[in-house]
mmCIF file of C-alpha atoms in Angstrom:
data_model
loop_
_atom_site.group_PDB
_atom_site.id
_atom_site.type_symbol
_atom_site.label_atom_id
_atom_site.label_comp_id
_atom_site.label_asym_id
_atom_site.label_seq_id
_atom_site.Cartn_x
_atom_site.Cartn_y
_atom_site.Cartn_z
ATOM 1 C CA MET A 1 81.834 121.441 70.032
ATOM 2 C CA LYS A 2 82.415 117.970 69.136
ATOM 3 C CA LYS A 3 85.663 119.078 67.383
ATOM 4 C CA LEU A 4 86.704 121.247 69.913
ATOM 5 C CA ILE A 5 86.473 119.070 72.923
ATOM 6 C CA ILE A 6 88.905 116.574 70.479
ATOM 7 C CA ALA A 7 91.161 119.561 70.487
ATOM 8 C CA CYS A 8 91.868 119.765 73.879
ATOM 9 C CA CYS A 9 91.807 115.940 74.675
ATOM 10 C CA ALA A 10 94.768 115.627 72.021
ATOM 11 C CA VAL A 11 96.564 118.700 73.213
ATOM 12 C CA LEU A 12 96.285 117.307 76.944
ATOM 13 C CA ALA A 13 97.516 114.337 75.795
ATOM 14 C CA ILE A 14 100.323 116.315 73.758
ATOM 15 C CA GLY A 15 101.211 117.714 77.041
ATOM 16 C CA CYS A 16 101.489 115.061 78.811
ATOM 17 C CA GLY A 17 103.632 113.485 76.754
ATOM 18 C CA MET A 18 106.354 116.364 76.380
ATOM 19 C CA MET A 19 106.145 116.207 80.414
ATOM 20 C CA ALA A 20 106.646 112.909 80.920
ATOM 21 C CA GLY A 21 109.557 112.461 78.269
ATOM 22 C CA GLY A 22 111.142 116.014 79.896
ATOM 23 C CA TRP A 23 110.724 114.359 83.491
ATOM 24 C CA ALA A 24 112.131 110.774 82.029
ATOM 25 C CA ALA A 25 115.208 112.758 80.174
ATOM 26 C CA GLY A 26 116.560 114.593 83.499
ATOM 27 C CA GLY A 27 114.067 117.656 83.430
ATOM 28 C CA GLN A 28 112.158 119.108 86.475
ATOM 29 C CA LEU A 29 108.671 119.227 87.147
ATOM 30 C CA TYR A 30 107.486 122.450 88.700
ATOM 31 C CA GLY A 31 103.945 123.107 90.277
ATOM 32 C CA SER A 32 104.766 125.677 92.330
ATOM 33 C CA TYR A 33 105.267 129.542 92.555
ATOM 34 C CA TYR A 34 106.699 131.021 95.620
ATOM 35 C CA ASP A 35 109.101 133.489 97.025
ATOM 36 C CA GLY A 36 109.619 134.903 93.413
ATOM 37 C CA GLU A 37 110.162 131.581 91.873
ATOM 38 C CA LEU A 38 109.286 128.411 90.556
ATOM 39 C CA HIS A 39 109.477 125.657 92.896
ATOM 40 C CA PRO A 40 109.690 121.290 91.410
ATOM 41 C CA VAL A 41 106.904 119.361 92.834
ATOM 42 C CA SER A 42 109.739 117.031 94.238
ATOM 43 C CA GLU A 43 110.504 120.038 96.135
ATOM 44 C CA THR A 44 107.143 120.336 97.126
ATOM 45 C CA VAL A 45 106.197 116.981 97.837
ATOM 46 C CA ARG A 46 109.699 116.208 100.012
ATOM 47 C CA ASP A 47 108.432 119.336 102.464
ATOM 48 C CA ALA A 48 105.039 118.025 102.710
ATOM 49 C CA VAL A 49 106.699 114.308 104.039
ATOM 50 C CA ARG A 50 108.320 116.574 106.395
ATOM 51 C CA VAL A 51 105.899 118.360 107.688
ATOM 52 C CA PHE A 52 104.358 115.450 108.235
ATOM 53 C CA ASP A 53 107.270 113.996 109.835
ATOM 54 C CA ARG A 54 107.115 116.316 112.622
ATOM 55 C CA LEU A 55 103.991 116.026 112.954
ATOM 56 C CA HIS A 56 103.967 112.738 113.709
ATOM 57 C CA PHE A 57 106.946 113.121 115.833
ATOM 58 C CA HIS A 58 105.179 116.038 117.885
ATOM 59 C CA THR A 59 101.794 114.162 118.079
ATOM 60 C CA TRP A 60 103.707 110.811 119.848
ATOM 61 C CA TRP A 61 106.771 111.232 120.517
ATOM 62 C CA ASP A 62 107.900 114.576 122.030
ATOM 63 C CA GLY A 63 106.404 115.313 125.695
ATOM 64 C CA ASP A 64 106.553 119.016 124.441
ATOM 65 C CA GLY A 65 104.456 118.678 121.662
ATOM 66 C CA TRP A 66 101.822 121.056 121.277
ATOM 67 C CA ILE A 67 99.367 117.818 120.822
ATOM 68 C CA ASP A 68 100.520 116.892 123.803
ATOM 69 C CA ASP A 69 99.434 120.618 125.671
ATOM 70 C CA ILE A 70 96.160 120.338 124.506
ATOM 71 C CA ALA A 71 95.980 116.705 125.455
ATOM 72 C CA ASP A 72 97.252 117.705 128.952
ATOM 73 C CA ASP A 73 94.703 120.456 128.912
ATOM 74 C CA THR A 74 91.989 118.777 128.201
ATOM 75 C CA LEU A 75 93.055 115.560 130.880
ATOM 76 C CA ASP A 76 93.011 118.542 133.613
ATOM 77 C CA ASP A 77 89.634 119.705 132.955
ATOM 78 C CA ILE A 78 88.451 116.094 133.913
ATOM 79 C CA ASP A 79 87.433 114.722 137.179
ATOM 80 C CA THR A 80 88.779 110.965 137.688
ATOM 81 C CA ALA A 81 88.320 111.455 141.252
ATOM 82 C CA TRP A 82 85.222 108.904 141.133
ATOM 83 C CA VAL A 83 87.348 106.302 139.216
ATOM 84 C CA ASP A 84 90.319 106.724 141.673
ATOM 85 C CA SER A 85 87.594 106.184 144.813
ATOM 86 C CA TRP A 86 85.969 103.148 142.744
ATOM 87 C CA LEU A 87 89.236 101.663 142.408
ATOM 88 C CA GLU A 88 89.665 102.091 145.933
ATOM 89 C CA GLN A 89 86.233 100.768 147.010
ATOM 90 C CA ARG A 90 86.984 97.286 144.308
ATOM 91 C CA GLN A 91 90.478 96.890 145.814
ATOM 92 C CA GLU A 92 89.374 96.948 150.017
ATOM 93 C CA THR A 93 86.310 94.528 148.568
ATOM 94 C CA ILE A 94 88.690 92.070 146.992
ATOM 95 C CA ASP A 95 91.405 92.788 149.595
ATOM 96 C CA THR A 96 88.326 91.555 152.837
ATOM 97 C CA PRO A 97 88.534 87.402 153.455
ATOM 98 C CA TYR A 98 84.516 87.279 152.435
ATOM 99 C CA THR A 99 82.629 88.487 150.099
ATOM 100 C CA ILE A 100 81.010 92.014 149.272
ATOM 101 C CA PRO A 101 79.745 92.829 146.069
ATOM 102 C CA MET A 102 79.953 95.991 144.651
ATOM 103 C CA ALA A 103 76.875 97.841 143.445
ATOM 104 C CA ASN A 104 77.885 99.203 139.877
ATOM 105 C CA ILE A 105 79.523 95.866 139.316
ATOM 106 C CA ASP A 106 76.777 93.113 140.635
ATOM 107 C CA ARG A 107 73.435 94.024 140.243
ATOM 108 C CA ILE A 108 71.859 91.941 142.871
ATOM 109 C CA GLN A 109 68.369 91.420 142.639
ATOM 110 C CA ASN A 110 67.953 88.747 145.909
ATOM 111 C CA LEU A 111 69.168 89.105 149.737
ATOM 112 C CA ASP A 112 68.973 86.110 151.936
ATOM 113 C CA LEU A 113 70.596 87.794 155.284
ATOM 114 C CA THR A 114 70.858 86.031 158.987
ATOM 115 C CA PHE A 115 71.506 88.447 161.994
ATOM 116 C CA ARG A 116 73.071 85.924 165.104
ATOM 117 C CA SER A 117 73.939 87.110 168.401
ATOM 118 C CA GLY A 118 77.564 87.189 169.442
ATOM 119 C CA ALA A 119 79.425 88.959 172.131
ATOM 120 C CA GLY A 120 76.980 92.080 171.185
ATOM 121 C CA ASN A 121 73.433 91.504 170.077
ATOM 122 C CA THR A 122 72.696 94.709 167.726
ATOM 123 C CA ALA A 123 72.196 95.023 163.924
ATOM 124 C CA THR A 124 71.556 97.903 161.966
ATOM 125 C CA ILE A 125 70.588 97.912 158.279
ATOM 126 C CA THR A 126 71.024 101.073 156.728
ATOM 127 C CA SER A 127 71.775 102.844 153.051
ATOM 128 C CA GLY A 128 74.373 104.672 151.650
ATOM 129 C CA ASP A 129 76.930 104.544 147.983
ATOM 130 C CA ASN A 130 77.415 100.523 148.098
ATOM 131 C CA TYR A 131 77.342 97.794 149.972
ATOM 132 C CA THR A 132 79.369 97.664 153.347
ATOM 133 C CA LEU A 133 79.580 96.013 156.323
ATOM 134 C CA ASP A 134 80.712 98.300 159.570
ATOM 135 C CA GLY A 135 81.347 97.799 163.544
ATOM 136 C CA ASN A 136 82.224 94.498 165.098
ATOM 137 C CA PHE A 137 81.275 91.266 163.595
ATOM 138 C CA PHE A 138 82.130 88.038 162.283
ATOM 139 C CA VAL A 139 81.199 86.784 159.085
ATOM 140 C CA THR A 140 80.197 83.395 158.847
ATOM 141 C CA ALA A 141 79.394 82.981 155.082
ATOM 142 C CA SER A 142 79.423 85.243 152.704
ATOM 143 C CA ALA A 143 78.558 84.231 148.712
ATOM 144 C CA LEU A 144 77.028 85.561 145.290
ATOM 145 C CA ASN A 145 75.313 82.928 144.197
ATOM 146 C CA GLY A 146 73.814 84.088 140.435
ATOM 147 C CA ARG A 147 71.976 87.349 141.460
ATOM 148 C CA THR A 148 71.467 86.544 145.474
ATOM 149 C CA TRP A 149 73.571 87.874 148.012
ATOM 150 C CA GLU A 150 74.108 85.008 151.231
ATOM 151 C CA LEU A 151 75.572 86.522 153.858
ATOM 152 C CA GLU A 152 75.222 85.112 157.657
ATOM 153 C CA VAL A 153 76.976 87.659 160.086
ATOM 154 C CA VAL A 154 77.686 87.660 164.109
ATOM 155 C CA ALA A 155 77.206 90.988 165.901
ATOM 156 C CA ASN A 156 79.958 91.019 168.633
ATOM 157 C CA GLU A 157 80.376 94.019 170.936
ATOM 158 C CA GLY A 158 78.840 97.378 169.529
ATOM 159 C CA GLY A 159 77.154 95.535 167.013
ATOM 160 C CA VAL A 160 77.487 95.595 162.908
ATOM 161 C CA THR A 161 75.794 98.095 160.519
ATOM 162 C CA LEU A 162 75.347 96.717 156.994
ATOM 163 C CA THR A 163 74.720 99.218 153.882
ATOM 164 C CA LEU A 164 72.858 98.765 151.350
ATOM 165 C CA PRO A 165 72.921 101.166 148.319
ATOM 166 C CA ALA A 166 70.445 103.757 148.234
ATOM 167 C CA ASP A 167 70.128 103.711 144.253
ATOM 168 C CA GLN A 168 68.931 100.179 144.221
ATOM 169 C CA GLN A 169 65.196 100.748 143.639
ATOM 170 C CA SER A 170 63.566 97.747 144.118
ATOM 171 C CA TYR A 171 65.262 94.083 144.933
ATOM 172 C CA ARG A 172 63.150 90.658 144.176
ATOM 173 C CA SER A 173 63.030 89.364 147.330
ATOM 174 C CA ILE A 174 64.805 89.817 150.607
ATOM 175 C CA ALA A 175 64.909 87.372 153.189
ATOM 176 C CA VAL A 176 66.192 88.108 156.796
ATOM 177 C CA HIS A 177 66.576 86.073 159.838
ATOM 178 C CA ILE A 178 67.287 86.359 163.323
ATOM 179 C CA PRO A 179 67.755 82.809 164.549
ATOM 180 C CA ASP A 180 68.648 83.983 168.204
ATOM 181 C CA GLY A 181 68.078 87.733 170.358
ATOM 182 C CA VAL A 182 69.538 90.527 167.782
ATOM 183 C CA ALA A 183 68.139 93.779 168.318
ATOM 184 C CA LEU A 184 67.681 94.616 164.260
ATOM 185 C CA ASP A 185 66.820 98.375 163.572
ATOM 186 C CA ILE A 186 66.016 98.857 159.761
ATOM 187 C CA GLN A 187 66.672 102.691 159.265
ATOM 188 C CA SER A 188 66.027 102.988 155.746
ATOM 189 C CA THR A 189 63.326 101.308 153.539
ATOM 190 C CA LEU A 190 63.104 97.910 152.387
ATOM 191 C CA SER A 191 61.248 97.452 149.221
ATOM 192 C CA ALA A 192 61.038 94.337 147.128
ATOM 193 C CA ALA A 193 58.683 92.263 145.154
ATOM 194 C CA GLU A 194 58.706 89.515 148.104
ATOM 195 C CA ILE A 195 59.790 90.678 151.307
ATOM 196 C CA GLU A 196 60.148 87.519 154.219
ATOM 197 C CA ILE A 197 61.538 88.212 157.655
ATOM 198 C CA ASP A 198 61.236 85.741 160.408
ATOM 199 C CA ALA A 199 62.450 87.145 164.125
ATOM 200 C CA GLU A 200 61.983 84.441 165.695
ATOM 201 C CA ALA A 201 63.329 85.512 169.240
ATOM 202 C CA GLY A 202 64.932 88.848 168.361
ATOM 203 C CA THR A 203 63.708 91.919 167.734
ATOM 204 C CA VAL A 204 62.746 93.748 164.554
ATOM 205 C CA ASP A 205 61.839 97.304 164.842
ATOM 206 C CA ALA A 206 61.354 98.563 160.670
ATOM 207 C CA GLU A 207 61.540 101.912 159.096
ATOM 208 C CA MET A 208 59.472 100.765 155.890
ATOM 209 C CA LEU A 209 58.414 97.458 154.139
ATOM 210 C CA SER A 210 57.779 97.889 150.935
ATOM 211 C CA ALA A 211 56.595 94.684 148.647
ATOM 212 C CA GLY A 212 53.730 93.057 146.898
ATOM 213 C CA SER A 213 53.744 90.158 149.094
ATOM 214 C CA LEU A 214 55.140 90.377 152.748
ATOM 215 C CA ASP A 215 55.693 87.071 155.019
ATOM 216 C CA LEU A 216 56.313 88.528 158.872
ATOM 217 C CA SER A 217 56.951 85.980 161.516
ATOM 218 C CA VAL A 218 58.360 85.669 165.122
ATOM 219 C CA SER A 219 58.277 83.352 167.955
ATOM 220 C CA ASP A 220 58.847 85.036 171.428
ATOM 221 C CA GLY A 221 60.637 88.047 169.733
ATOM 222 C CA PHE A 222 58.853 91.436 168.448
ATOM 223 C CA LEU A 223 58.447 92.845 165.199
ATOM 224 C CA PHE A 224 57.436 96.321 164.674
ATOM 225 C CA ALA A 225 57.074 98.162 161.319
ATOM 226 C CA PHE A 226 55.411 101.035 159.181
ATOM 227 C CA ILE A 227 54.739 99.285 155.281
ATOM 228 C CA ASP A 228 53.756 100.976 152.773
ATOM 229 C CA HIS A 229 49.487 101.039 151.520
ATOM 230 C CA GLY A 230 46.503 100.868 153.006
ATOM 231 C CA ALA A 231 45.046 98.472 155.083
ATOM 232 C CA GLY A 232 42.323 97.708 152.763
ATOM 233 C CA GLU A 233 44.949 96.972 149.775
ATOM 234 C CA TYR A 234 45.904 93.708 151.397
ATOM 235 C CA HIS A 235 45.074 90.232 151.769
ATOM 236 C CA ILE A 236 45.607 89.443 155.285
ATOM 237 C CA ASP A 237 46.279 85.663 156.649
ATOM 238 C CA GLY A 238 47.036 85.883 160.406
ATOM 239 C CA LYS A 239 47.757 82.775 162.544
ATOM 240 C CA THR A 240 48.944 82.821 166.091
ATOM 241 C CA ASN A 241 49.656 80.312 169.071
ATOM 242 C CA TYR A 242 48.894 82.979 171.523
ATOM 243 C CA GLY A 243 50.742 86.432 171.087
ATOM 244 C CA PRO A 244 48.711 89.221 169.520
ATOM 245 C CA PHE A 245 48.965 90.625 165.984
ATOM 246 C CA LEU A 246 48.276 94.558 165.277
ATOM 247 C CA LEU A 247 47.298 96.804 162.530
ATOM 248 C CA ASN A 248 47.349 100.405 162.850
ATOM 249 C CA ASP A 249 46.915 99.501 166.908
ATOM 250 C CA THR A 250 44.005 96.839 166.404
ATOM 251 C CA GLU A 251 44.583 93.674 167.457
ATOM 252 C CA LEU A 252 43.495 91.611 164.887
ATOM 253 C CA ILE A 253 44.338 87.784 166.656
ATOM 254 C CA GLY A 254 45.606 87.146 170.220
ATOM 255 C CA PRO A 255 44.518 86.835 173.742
ATOM 256 C CA GLY A 256 42.937 89.939 173.644
ATOM 257 C CA VAL A 257 40.397 89.151 171.226
ATOM 258 C CA ARG A 258 40.965 85.270 171.578
ATOM 259 C CA GLU A 259 40.945 84.755 168.044
ATOM 260 C CA THR A 260 43.773 82.828 166.603
ATOM 261 C CA ARG A 261 43.275 83.214 162.525
ATOM 262 C CA TYR A 262 42.102 86.235 160.771
ATOM 263 C CA ASP A 263 41.718 86.151 157.434
ATOM 264 C CA ASN A 264 39.997 89.285 155.325
ATOM 265 C CA ARG A 265 39.433 87.679 151.999
ATOM 266 C CA ARG A 266 35.277 88.328 152.367
ATOM 267 C CA ASP A 267 36.264 91.750 152.887
ATOM 268 C CA ILE A 268 38.569 92.945 150.178
ATOM 269 C CA GLN A 269 37.204 91.240 147.180
ATOM 270 C CA ASN A 270 40.584 92.365 145.023
ATOM 271 C CA PRO A 271 43.610 92.975 147.330
ATOM 272 C CA LEU A 272 46.392 94.262 145.622
ATOM 273 C CA TYR A 273 48.894 92.733 147.659
ATOM 274 C CA GLU A 274 49.772 89.858 150.161
ATOM 275 C CA LEU A 275 50.680 90.012 153.912
ATOM 276 C CA ASP A 276 50.916 86.622 155.771
ATOM 277 C CA VAL A 277 51.357 87.135 159.558
ATOM 278 C CA LYS A 278 52.675 84.394 162.261
ATOM 279 C CA VAL A 279 52.687 84.541 165.930
ATOM 280 C CA ALA A 280 54.270 80.826 167.065
ATOM 281 C CA GLY A 281 54.914 81.892 170.394
ATOM 282 C CA ASN A 282 54.175 84.845 173.108
ATOM 283 C CA GLY A 283 56.020 87.134 170.935
ATOM 284 C CA ARG A 284 54.541 90.158 169.436
ATOM 285 C CA ILE A 285 53.732 92.031 165.986
ATOM 286 C CA GLY A 286 52.701 95.276 165.159
ATOM 287 C CA LEU A 287 51.936 96.720 161.504
ATOM 288 C CA SER A 288 50.989 100.688 161.018
ATOM 289 C CA THR A 289 49.905 102.010 157.420
ATOM 290 C CA LEU A 290 50.960 105.384 155.953
ATOM 291 C CA TYR A 291 46.994 105.503 155.675
#
């Protein structure tokens, strides 16, 4: 077997030498057979290069190339409407004279909102696809500070609507300030680790407030809201100078019970949530739980 291997290697070496010598002397090296005749290797290589060139040409330069047809058919099957809509929204945001975040770019974690009364005194918070301001209003301040959006808006005749993205499940903090007589209607659930609402002389009607810590206060205004958990799960700290605070239609502090302070820490040993309520003047706070 060893001698056979040596003999094969010798034949191969002699053959390669004769092939190289013949090619150097001007002979042809044949590498394929088709169409009834032998074809030299040089012709095969040349044809392969031409095929590659044509493929390259059709792929990148020829608008009628088969690769382009496949690419066009593929692109036609892809829905790019959402990209166009996103670009239009972003351009509208850039063109506004004040700052509005984009939910899919600016992941806001804190909201600091102030609603003021101008020629009108109504405001609405609702939910939608993105952050938007609609209606008749004037923005006195709007800025993104890190993950916080600070907005101060004046409601003119017809009012203003602030839309918050529905897919933003929860914020770290939401603060709402109403320094004058605005009537704020919160039509969607506000959810955050901490929620602070100061209605002062305005009014707030909230569909749902969901937070681990709720800080609610009025002066001569009114605040009515549903809260997300059972009454027995809150540590409630209530204070008033005159006006009442009611929970599930029961007055806990105010002129009806002649109490100015309420604290249930002795009754609830391990409260899960915090509820801090203040009525500074003759306003009114009324809260209801779902169960």
